[in-house]
CSV table of C-alpha atoms and ligand atoms in Angstrom, one decimal:
chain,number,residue,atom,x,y,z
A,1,UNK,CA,-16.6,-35.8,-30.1
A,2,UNK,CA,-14.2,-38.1,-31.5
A,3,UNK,CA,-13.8,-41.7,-29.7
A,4,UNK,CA,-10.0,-43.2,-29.5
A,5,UNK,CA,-10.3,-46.5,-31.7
A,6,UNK,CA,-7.1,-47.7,-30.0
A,7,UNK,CA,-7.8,-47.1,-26.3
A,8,UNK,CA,-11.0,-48.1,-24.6
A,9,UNK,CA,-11.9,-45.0,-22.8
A,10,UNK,CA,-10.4,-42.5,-24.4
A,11,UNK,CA,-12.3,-39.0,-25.9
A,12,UNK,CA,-10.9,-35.6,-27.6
A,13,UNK,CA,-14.0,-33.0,-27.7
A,14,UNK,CA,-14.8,-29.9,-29.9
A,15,UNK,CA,-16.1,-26.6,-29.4
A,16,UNK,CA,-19.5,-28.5,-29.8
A,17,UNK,CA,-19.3,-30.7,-27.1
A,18,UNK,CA,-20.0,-28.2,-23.8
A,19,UNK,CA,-17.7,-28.0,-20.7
A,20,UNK,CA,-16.6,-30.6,-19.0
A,21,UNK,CA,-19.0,-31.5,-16.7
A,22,UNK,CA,-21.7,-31.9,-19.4
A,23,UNK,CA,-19.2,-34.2,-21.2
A,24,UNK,CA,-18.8,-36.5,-18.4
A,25,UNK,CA,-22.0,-36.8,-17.6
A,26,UNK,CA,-23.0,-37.5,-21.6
A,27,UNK,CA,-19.7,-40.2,-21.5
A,28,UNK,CA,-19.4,-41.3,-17.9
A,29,UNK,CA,-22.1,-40.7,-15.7
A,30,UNK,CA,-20.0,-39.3,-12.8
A,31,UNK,CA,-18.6,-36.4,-12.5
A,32,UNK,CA,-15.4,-36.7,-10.6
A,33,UNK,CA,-12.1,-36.0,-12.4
A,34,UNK,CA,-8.2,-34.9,-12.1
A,35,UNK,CA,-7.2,-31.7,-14.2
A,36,UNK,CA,-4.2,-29.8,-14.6
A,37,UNK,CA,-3.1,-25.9,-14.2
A,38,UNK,CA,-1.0,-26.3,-17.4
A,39,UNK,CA,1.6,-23.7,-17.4
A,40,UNK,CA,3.3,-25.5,-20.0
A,41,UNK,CA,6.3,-26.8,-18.0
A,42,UNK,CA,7.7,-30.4,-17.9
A,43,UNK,CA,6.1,-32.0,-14.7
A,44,UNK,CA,4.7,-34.7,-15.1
A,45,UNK,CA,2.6,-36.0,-11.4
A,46,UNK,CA,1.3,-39.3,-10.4
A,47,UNK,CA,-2.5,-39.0,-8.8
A,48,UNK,CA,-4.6,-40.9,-7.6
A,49,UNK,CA,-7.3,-38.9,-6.5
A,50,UNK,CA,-9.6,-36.2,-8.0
A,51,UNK,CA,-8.4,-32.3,-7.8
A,52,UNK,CA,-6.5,-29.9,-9.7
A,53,UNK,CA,-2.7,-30.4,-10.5
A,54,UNK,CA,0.2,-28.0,-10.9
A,55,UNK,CA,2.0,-30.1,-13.7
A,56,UNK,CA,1.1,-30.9,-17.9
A,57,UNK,CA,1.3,-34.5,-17.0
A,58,UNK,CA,-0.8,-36.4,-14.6
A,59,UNK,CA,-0.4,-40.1,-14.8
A,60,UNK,CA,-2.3,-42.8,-12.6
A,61,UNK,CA,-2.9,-46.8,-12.1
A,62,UNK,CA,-6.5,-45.3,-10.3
A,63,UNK,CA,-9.6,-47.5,-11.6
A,64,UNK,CA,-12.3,-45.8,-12.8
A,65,UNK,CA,-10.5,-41.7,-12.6
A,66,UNK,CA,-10.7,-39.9,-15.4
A,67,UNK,CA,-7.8,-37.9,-16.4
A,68,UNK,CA,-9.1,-34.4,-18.2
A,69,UNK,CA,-6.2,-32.4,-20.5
A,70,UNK,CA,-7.3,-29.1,-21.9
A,71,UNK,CA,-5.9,-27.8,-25.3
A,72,UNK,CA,-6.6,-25.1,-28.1
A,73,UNK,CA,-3.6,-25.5,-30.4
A,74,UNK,CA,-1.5,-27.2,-28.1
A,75,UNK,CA,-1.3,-31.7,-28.6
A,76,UNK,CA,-3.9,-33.6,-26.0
A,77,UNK,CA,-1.6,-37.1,-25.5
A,78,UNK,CA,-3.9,-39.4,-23.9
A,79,UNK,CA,-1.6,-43.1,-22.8
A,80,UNK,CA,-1.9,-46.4,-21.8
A,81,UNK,CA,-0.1,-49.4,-21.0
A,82,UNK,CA,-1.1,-52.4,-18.5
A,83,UNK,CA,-3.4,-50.3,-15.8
A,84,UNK,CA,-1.7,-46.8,-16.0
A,85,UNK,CA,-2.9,-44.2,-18.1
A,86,UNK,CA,-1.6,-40.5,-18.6
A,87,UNK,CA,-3.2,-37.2,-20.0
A,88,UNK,CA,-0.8,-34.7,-21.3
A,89,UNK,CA,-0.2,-31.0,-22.6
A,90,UNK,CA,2.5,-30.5,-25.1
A,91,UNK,CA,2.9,-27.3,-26.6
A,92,UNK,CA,6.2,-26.6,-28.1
A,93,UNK,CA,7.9,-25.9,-24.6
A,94,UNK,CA,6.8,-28.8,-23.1
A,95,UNK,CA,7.9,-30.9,-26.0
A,96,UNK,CA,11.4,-28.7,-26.3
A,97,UNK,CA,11.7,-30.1,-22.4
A,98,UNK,CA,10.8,-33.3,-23.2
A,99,UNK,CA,7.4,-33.5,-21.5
A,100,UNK,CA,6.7,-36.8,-23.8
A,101,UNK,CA,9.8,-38.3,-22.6
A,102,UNK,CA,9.1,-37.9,-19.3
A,103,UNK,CA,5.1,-39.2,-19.4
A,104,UNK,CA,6.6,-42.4,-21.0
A,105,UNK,CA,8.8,-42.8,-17.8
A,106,UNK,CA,6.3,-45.1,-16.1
A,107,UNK,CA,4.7,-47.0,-19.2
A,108,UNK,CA,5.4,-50.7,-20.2
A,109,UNK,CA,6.3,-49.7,-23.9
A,110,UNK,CA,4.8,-53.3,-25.2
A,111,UNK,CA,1.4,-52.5,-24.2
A,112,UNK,CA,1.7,-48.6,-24.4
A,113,UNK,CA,-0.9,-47.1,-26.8
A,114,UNK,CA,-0.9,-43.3,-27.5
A,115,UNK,CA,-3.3,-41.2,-29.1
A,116,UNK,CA,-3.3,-37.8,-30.2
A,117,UNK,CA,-5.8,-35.4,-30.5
A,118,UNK,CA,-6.7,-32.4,-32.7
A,119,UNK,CA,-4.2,-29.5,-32.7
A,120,UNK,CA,-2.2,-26.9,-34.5
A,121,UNK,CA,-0.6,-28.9,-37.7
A,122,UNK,CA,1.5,-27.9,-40.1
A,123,UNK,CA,-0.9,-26.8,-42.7
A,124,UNK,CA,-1.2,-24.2,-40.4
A,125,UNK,CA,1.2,-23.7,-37.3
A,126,UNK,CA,3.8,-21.1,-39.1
A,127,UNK,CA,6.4,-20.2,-36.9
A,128,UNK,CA,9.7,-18.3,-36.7
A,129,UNK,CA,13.2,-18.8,-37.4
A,130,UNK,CA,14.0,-19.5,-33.5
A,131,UNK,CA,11.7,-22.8,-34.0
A,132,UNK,CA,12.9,-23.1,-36.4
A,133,UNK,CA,16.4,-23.7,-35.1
A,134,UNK,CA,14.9,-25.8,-32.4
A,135,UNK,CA,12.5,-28.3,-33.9
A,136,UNK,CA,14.5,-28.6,-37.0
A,137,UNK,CA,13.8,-32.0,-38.5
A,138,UNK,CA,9.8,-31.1,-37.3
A,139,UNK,CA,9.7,-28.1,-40.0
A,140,UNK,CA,8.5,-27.7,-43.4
A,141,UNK,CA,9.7,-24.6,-45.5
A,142,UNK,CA,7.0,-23.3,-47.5
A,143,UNK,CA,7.6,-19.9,-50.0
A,144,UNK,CA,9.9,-18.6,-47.4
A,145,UNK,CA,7.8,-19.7,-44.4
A,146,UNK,CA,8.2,-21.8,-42.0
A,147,UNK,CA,5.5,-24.5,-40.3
A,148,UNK,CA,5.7,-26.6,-37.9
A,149,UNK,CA,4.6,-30.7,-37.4
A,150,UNK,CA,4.9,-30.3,-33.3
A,151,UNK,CA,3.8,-34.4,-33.1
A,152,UNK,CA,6.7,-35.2,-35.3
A,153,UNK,CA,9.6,-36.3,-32.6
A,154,UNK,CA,6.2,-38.3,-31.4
A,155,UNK,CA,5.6,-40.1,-34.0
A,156,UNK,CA,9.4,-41.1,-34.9
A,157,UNK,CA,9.8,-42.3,-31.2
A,158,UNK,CA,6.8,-44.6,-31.7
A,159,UNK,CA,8.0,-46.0,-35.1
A,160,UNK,CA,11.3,-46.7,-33.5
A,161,UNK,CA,9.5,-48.3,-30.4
A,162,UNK,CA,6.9,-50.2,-32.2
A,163,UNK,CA,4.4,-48.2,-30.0
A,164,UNK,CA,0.8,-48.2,-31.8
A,165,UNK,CA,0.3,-44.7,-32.0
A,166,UNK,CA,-3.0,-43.0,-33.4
A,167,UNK,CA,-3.4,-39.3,-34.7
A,168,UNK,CA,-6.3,-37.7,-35.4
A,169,UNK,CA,-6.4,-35.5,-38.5
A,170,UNK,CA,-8.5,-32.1,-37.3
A,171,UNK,CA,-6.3,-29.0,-37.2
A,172,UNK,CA,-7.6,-26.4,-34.4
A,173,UNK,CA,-6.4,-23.9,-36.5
A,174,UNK,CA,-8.3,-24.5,-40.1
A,175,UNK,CA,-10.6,-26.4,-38.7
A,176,UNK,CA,-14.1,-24.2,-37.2
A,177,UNK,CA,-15.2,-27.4,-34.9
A,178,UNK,CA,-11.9,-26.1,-32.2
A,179,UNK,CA,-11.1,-23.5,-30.4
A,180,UNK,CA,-7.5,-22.5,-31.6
A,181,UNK,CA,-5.7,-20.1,-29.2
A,182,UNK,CA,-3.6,-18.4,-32.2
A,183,UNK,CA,-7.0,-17.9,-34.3
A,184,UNK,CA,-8.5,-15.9,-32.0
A,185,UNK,CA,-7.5,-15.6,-28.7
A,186,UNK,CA,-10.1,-17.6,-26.9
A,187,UNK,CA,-10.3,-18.5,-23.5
A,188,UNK,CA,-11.6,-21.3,-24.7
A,189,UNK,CA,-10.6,-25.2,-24.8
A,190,UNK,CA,-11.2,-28.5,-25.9
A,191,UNK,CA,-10.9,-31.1,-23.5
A,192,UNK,CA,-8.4,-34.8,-24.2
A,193,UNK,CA,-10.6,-36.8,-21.3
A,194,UNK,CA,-9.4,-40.7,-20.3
A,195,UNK,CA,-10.1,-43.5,-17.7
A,196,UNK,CA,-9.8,-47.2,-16.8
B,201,ZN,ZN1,-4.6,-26.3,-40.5
């Protein structure tokens, strides 16, 4: 399990780490928590309660409710600034409709710390033309082939902003500690988990 350096109470977990109640019980102690049913769209909810959401953001100003985000391949953005905090899912649809832009809606941008958890990275994520042509400045040409940095519009937005941004190296795809959806299939995920 790596801890966020940046944020106080912030975690990304691997394929070693169990499901999510044995995680919050190892990290927390309590077992109450808001996920999502991601269906990789752009909505992005405020909460303030435990339960299950229909949205890839869920942002709230809730003490002590952790926010649970669950990824293979796809980029686990944990936020926060002042007392909100987000969790998000940003595949490449979510980022192509501005999911990010949207979870920053709410945040002061001079306290706003983001961190980014293990996912597909370009060593790896080798996509087709049609991404191509819609994340261009995010792709790298390799021998003909085509791979994509998914965090880059990310991390250019938070150079520009002067927002202290972390990004953790692991790729789900080459490295064995994740579960990586375009590996193998799995039903499986890793878990982005925050609170205040
Ligand atoms: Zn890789």
């Amino acid at each position: 399990m790596i801890r966020s350096s940046i944020i106080k109470n912030a975690y990304f977990t691997s394929s070693h780490d169990g499901d999510i109640k044995t995680v919050l019980k190892d990290i927390k102690s309590d077992l109450n928590f808001a996920e999502m049913k991601q269906t990789h769209s752009s909505d992005v909810k405020i909460i303030n309660s435990e339960g299950i959401y229909d949205s890839d953001g869920i942002e709230t100003n809730s003490q002590d409710l952790p926010l649970v985000v669950r990824v293979a391949d796809c980029i686990p953005i944990l936020m926060q600034s002042n007392n909100l905090i987000s969790a998000v899912h940003a595949g490449w649809r979510g980022i192509n409709n501005s999911i990010f832009e949207k979870s920053l809606k709410n945040h002061n941008f001079k306290s706003l710390k983001i961190s980014i958890g293990p996912h597909a990275k370009e060593c790896c994520y080798e996509v087709k033309e049609d991404l191509k042509q819609l994340f261009p400045s995010s792709t790298i040409e390799l021998n003909g082939r085509y791979y994509l940095n998914l965090r880059k519009r990310i991390e250019d937005f938070c150079k520009r902003e002067n927002i202290e941004l972390e990004v953790y190296n692991q790729c789900t795809i080459c490295d064995d500690s994740y579960y990586s959806y375009r590996k193998t299939s799995t039903p499986h995920r890793q878990f982005g988990i925050i609170w205040q």
